[in-house]
Coordinates of C-alpha atoms in Angstrom, one line a residue:
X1 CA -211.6 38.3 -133.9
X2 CA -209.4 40.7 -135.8
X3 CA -206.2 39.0 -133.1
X4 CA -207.1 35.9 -133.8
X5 CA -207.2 36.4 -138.1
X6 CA -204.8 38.9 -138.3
X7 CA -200.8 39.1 -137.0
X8 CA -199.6 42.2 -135.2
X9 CA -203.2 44.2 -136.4
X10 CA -202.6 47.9 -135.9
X11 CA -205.4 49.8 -133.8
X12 CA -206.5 53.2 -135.1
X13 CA -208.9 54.9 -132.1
X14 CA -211.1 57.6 -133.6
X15 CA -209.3 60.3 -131.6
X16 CA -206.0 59.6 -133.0
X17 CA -207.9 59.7 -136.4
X18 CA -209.2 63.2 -135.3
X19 CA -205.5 64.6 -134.3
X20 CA -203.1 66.0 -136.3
X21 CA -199.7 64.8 -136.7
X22 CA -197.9 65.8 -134.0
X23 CA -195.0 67.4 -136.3
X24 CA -197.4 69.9 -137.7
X25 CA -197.1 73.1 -136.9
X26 CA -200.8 74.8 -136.9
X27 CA -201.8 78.2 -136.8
X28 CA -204.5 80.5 -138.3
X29 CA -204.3 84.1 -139.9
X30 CA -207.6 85.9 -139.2
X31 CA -207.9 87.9 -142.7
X32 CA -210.3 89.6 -144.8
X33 CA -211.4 87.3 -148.0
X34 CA -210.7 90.1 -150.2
X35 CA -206.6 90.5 -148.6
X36 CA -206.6 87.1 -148.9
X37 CA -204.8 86.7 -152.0
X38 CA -202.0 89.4 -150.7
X39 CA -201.6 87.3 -147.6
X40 CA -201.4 84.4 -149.7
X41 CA -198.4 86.1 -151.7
X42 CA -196.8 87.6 -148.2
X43 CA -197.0 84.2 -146.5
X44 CA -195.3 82.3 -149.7
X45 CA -192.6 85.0 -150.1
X46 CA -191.9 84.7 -146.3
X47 CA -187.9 83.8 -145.6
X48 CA -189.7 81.2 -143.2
X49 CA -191.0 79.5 -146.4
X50 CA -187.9 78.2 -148.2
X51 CA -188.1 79.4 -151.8
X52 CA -187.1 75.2 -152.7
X53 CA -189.9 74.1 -150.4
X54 CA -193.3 72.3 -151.6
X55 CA -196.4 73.7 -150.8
X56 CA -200.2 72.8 -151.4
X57 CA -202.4 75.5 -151.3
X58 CA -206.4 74.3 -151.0
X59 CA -209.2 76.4 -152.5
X60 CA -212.9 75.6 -152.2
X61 CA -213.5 75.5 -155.8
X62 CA -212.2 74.8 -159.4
X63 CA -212.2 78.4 -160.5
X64 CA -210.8 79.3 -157.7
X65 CA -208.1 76.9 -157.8
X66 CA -207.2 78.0 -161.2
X67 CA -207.8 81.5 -160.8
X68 CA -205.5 81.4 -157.9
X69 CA -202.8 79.7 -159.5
X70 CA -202.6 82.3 -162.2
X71 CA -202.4 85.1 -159.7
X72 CA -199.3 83.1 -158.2
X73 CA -197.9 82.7 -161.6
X74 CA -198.0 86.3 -162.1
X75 CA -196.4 87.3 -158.8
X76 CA -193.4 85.0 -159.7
X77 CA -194.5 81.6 -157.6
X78 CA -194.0 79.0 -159.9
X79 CA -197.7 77.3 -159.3
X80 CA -200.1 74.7 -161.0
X81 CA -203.3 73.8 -160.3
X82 CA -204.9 70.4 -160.0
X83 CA -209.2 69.7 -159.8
X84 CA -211.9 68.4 -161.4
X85 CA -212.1 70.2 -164.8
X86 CA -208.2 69.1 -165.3
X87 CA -207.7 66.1 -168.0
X88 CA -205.3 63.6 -166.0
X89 CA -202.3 64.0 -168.7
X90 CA -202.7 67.8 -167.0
X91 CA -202.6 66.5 -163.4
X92 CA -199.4 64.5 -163.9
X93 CA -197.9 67.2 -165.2
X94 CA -198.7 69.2 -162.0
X95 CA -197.1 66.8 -159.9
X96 CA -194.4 66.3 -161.9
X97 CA -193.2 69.6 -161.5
X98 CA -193.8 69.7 -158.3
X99 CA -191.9 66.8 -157.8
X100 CA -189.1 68.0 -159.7
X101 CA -188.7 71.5 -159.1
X102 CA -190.4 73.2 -161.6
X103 CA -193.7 74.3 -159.8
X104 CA -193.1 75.0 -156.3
X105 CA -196.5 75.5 -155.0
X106 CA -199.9 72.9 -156.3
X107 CA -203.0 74.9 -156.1
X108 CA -205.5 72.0 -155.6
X109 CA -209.2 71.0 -154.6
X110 CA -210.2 68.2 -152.4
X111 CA -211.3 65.9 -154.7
X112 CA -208.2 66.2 -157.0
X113 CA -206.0 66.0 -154.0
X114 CA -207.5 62.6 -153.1
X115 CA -205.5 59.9 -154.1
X116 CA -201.8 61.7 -154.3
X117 CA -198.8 60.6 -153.0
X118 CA -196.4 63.8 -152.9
X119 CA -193.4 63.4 -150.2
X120 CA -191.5 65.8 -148.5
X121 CA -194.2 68.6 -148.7
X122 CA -193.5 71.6 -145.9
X123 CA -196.2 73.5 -145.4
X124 CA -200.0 73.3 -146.6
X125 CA -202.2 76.6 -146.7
X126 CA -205.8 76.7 -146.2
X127 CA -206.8 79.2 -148.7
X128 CA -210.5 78.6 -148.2
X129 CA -211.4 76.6 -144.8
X130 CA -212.9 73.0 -145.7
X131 CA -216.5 73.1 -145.2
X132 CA -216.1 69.8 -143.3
X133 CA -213.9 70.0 -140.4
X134 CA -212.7 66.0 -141.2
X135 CA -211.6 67.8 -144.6
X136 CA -208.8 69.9 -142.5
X137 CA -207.4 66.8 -141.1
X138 CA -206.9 64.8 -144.2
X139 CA -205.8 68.4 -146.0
X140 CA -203.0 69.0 -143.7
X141 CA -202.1 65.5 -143.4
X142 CA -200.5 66.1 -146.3
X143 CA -197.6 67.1 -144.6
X144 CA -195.2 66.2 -141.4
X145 CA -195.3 62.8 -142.3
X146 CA -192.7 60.5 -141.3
X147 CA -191.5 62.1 -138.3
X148 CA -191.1 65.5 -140.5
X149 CA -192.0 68.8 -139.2
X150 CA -194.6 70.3 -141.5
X151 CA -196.6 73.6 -141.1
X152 CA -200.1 74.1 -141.8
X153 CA -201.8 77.7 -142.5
X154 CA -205.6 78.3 -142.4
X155 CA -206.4 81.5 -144.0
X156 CA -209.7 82.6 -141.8
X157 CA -211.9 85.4 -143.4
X158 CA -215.3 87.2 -142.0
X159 CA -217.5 84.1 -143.4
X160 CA -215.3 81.2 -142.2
X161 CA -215.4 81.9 -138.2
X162 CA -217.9 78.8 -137.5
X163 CA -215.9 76.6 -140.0
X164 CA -212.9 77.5 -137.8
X165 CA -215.0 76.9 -135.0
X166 CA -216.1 73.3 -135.9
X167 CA -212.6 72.2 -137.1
X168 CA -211.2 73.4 -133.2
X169 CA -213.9 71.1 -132.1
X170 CA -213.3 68.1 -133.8
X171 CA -209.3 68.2 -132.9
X172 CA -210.1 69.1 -129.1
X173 CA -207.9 72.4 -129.1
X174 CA -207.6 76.0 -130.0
X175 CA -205.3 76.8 -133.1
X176 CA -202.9 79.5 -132.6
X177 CA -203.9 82.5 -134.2
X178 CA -202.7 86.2 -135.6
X179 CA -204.9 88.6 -136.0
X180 CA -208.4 88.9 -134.5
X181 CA -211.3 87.4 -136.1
X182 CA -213.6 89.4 -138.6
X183 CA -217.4 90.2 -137.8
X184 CA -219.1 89.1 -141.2
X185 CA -220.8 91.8 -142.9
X186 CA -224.3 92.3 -142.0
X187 CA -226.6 92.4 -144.7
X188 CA -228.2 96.1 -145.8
X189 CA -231.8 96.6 -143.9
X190 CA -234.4 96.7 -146.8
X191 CA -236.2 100.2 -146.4
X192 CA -239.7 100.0 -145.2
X193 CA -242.3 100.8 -147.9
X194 CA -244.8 102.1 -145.5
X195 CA -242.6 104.4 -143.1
X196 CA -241.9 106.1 -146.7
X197 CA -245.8 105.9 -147.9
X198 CA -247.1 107.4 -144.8
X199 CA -244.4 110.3 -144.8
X200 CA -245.2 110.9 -148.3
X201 CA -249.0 111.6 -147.5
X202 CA -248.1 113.9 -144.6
X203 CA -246.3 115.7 -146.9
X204 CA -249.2 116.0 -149.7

């Protein structure tokens, strides 16, 4: 039917929806949430990451996204932030910069990244893994487009292993990865009240 309606229909299968672009570059960096930040900082100050070259960081949340903007700010990356509790005269202004020069690297959210056309962007960082692993592909997406080469970093700390997990399911492959993965912290065992009542009246 769609032939016979459309001319020259482009087909989409659902595995090519589920790959990457072939031009990204993917890899993971198994750290700890609370070096995450630092490895953020490393990563951005790399000579591998041109000091010209734009770069969207993702974070899980709106505080977060703002709060880790102003950490970049204060370690010299020019950086703005883009989500939901940002008026739209503010969003513009974010990508204006970006697009000019100014800001270098757009701190953003998933819901305030939908929509956005910004070209020419080298490398998108996973600060927080998506909770949905379709969330990866569309994040990344966001660069090696047109036959670019683009890089894509996925910061994984000790609570993200089975996000990690389900995203290297969904694109059929492992990801490259430095570092080995982090054993979350167990929580504390609560004491046992009657262990300590019973030892108590051996005591008396």
């Amino acid at each position: 039917l769609a032939r016979a309606l459309l001319r020259d229909p482009a087909t989409i299968s659902v595995d090519e929806a589920r790959r990457p672009a072939a031009g990204i570059d993917q890899r993971v960096i198994h750290v700890a949430r609370a070096d995450k930040r630092a490895a953020l900082i490393d990563l951005l100050a790399a000579e591998s990451c041109g000091a010209h070259e734009r770069v969207i960081v993702f974070a899980r949340t709106r505080r977060g996204a703002e709060r880790l903007s102003r950490q970049l700010v204060r370690a010299g990356i020019p950086s703005a932030a883009i989500h939901g509790d940002r008026s739209q005269a503010q969003r513009e202004r974010a990508l204006e910069g970006l697009r000019r020069g100014r800001v270098r690297v757009l701190v953003a959210t998933d819901v305030a990244a939908r929509g956005i056309d910004i070209p020419e962007v080298a490398q998108v960082v996973n600060f927080d893994l998506p909770t949905t692993p379709e969330a990866y592909i569309h994040r990344i997406g966001r660069t090696g487009r047109a036959g670019r080469k683009g890089a894509a970093v996925s910061l994984c700390g000790e609570q993200e292993g089975a996000l990690l997990a389900d995203i290297e399911r969904l694109i059929g492959s492992r990801i490259p990865a430095e570092g080995r993965p982090l054993a979350a912290a167990a929580a504390p065992a609560a004491p046992r009240r009657g262990r300590h009542r019973s030892a108590r009246r051996r005591a008396a």
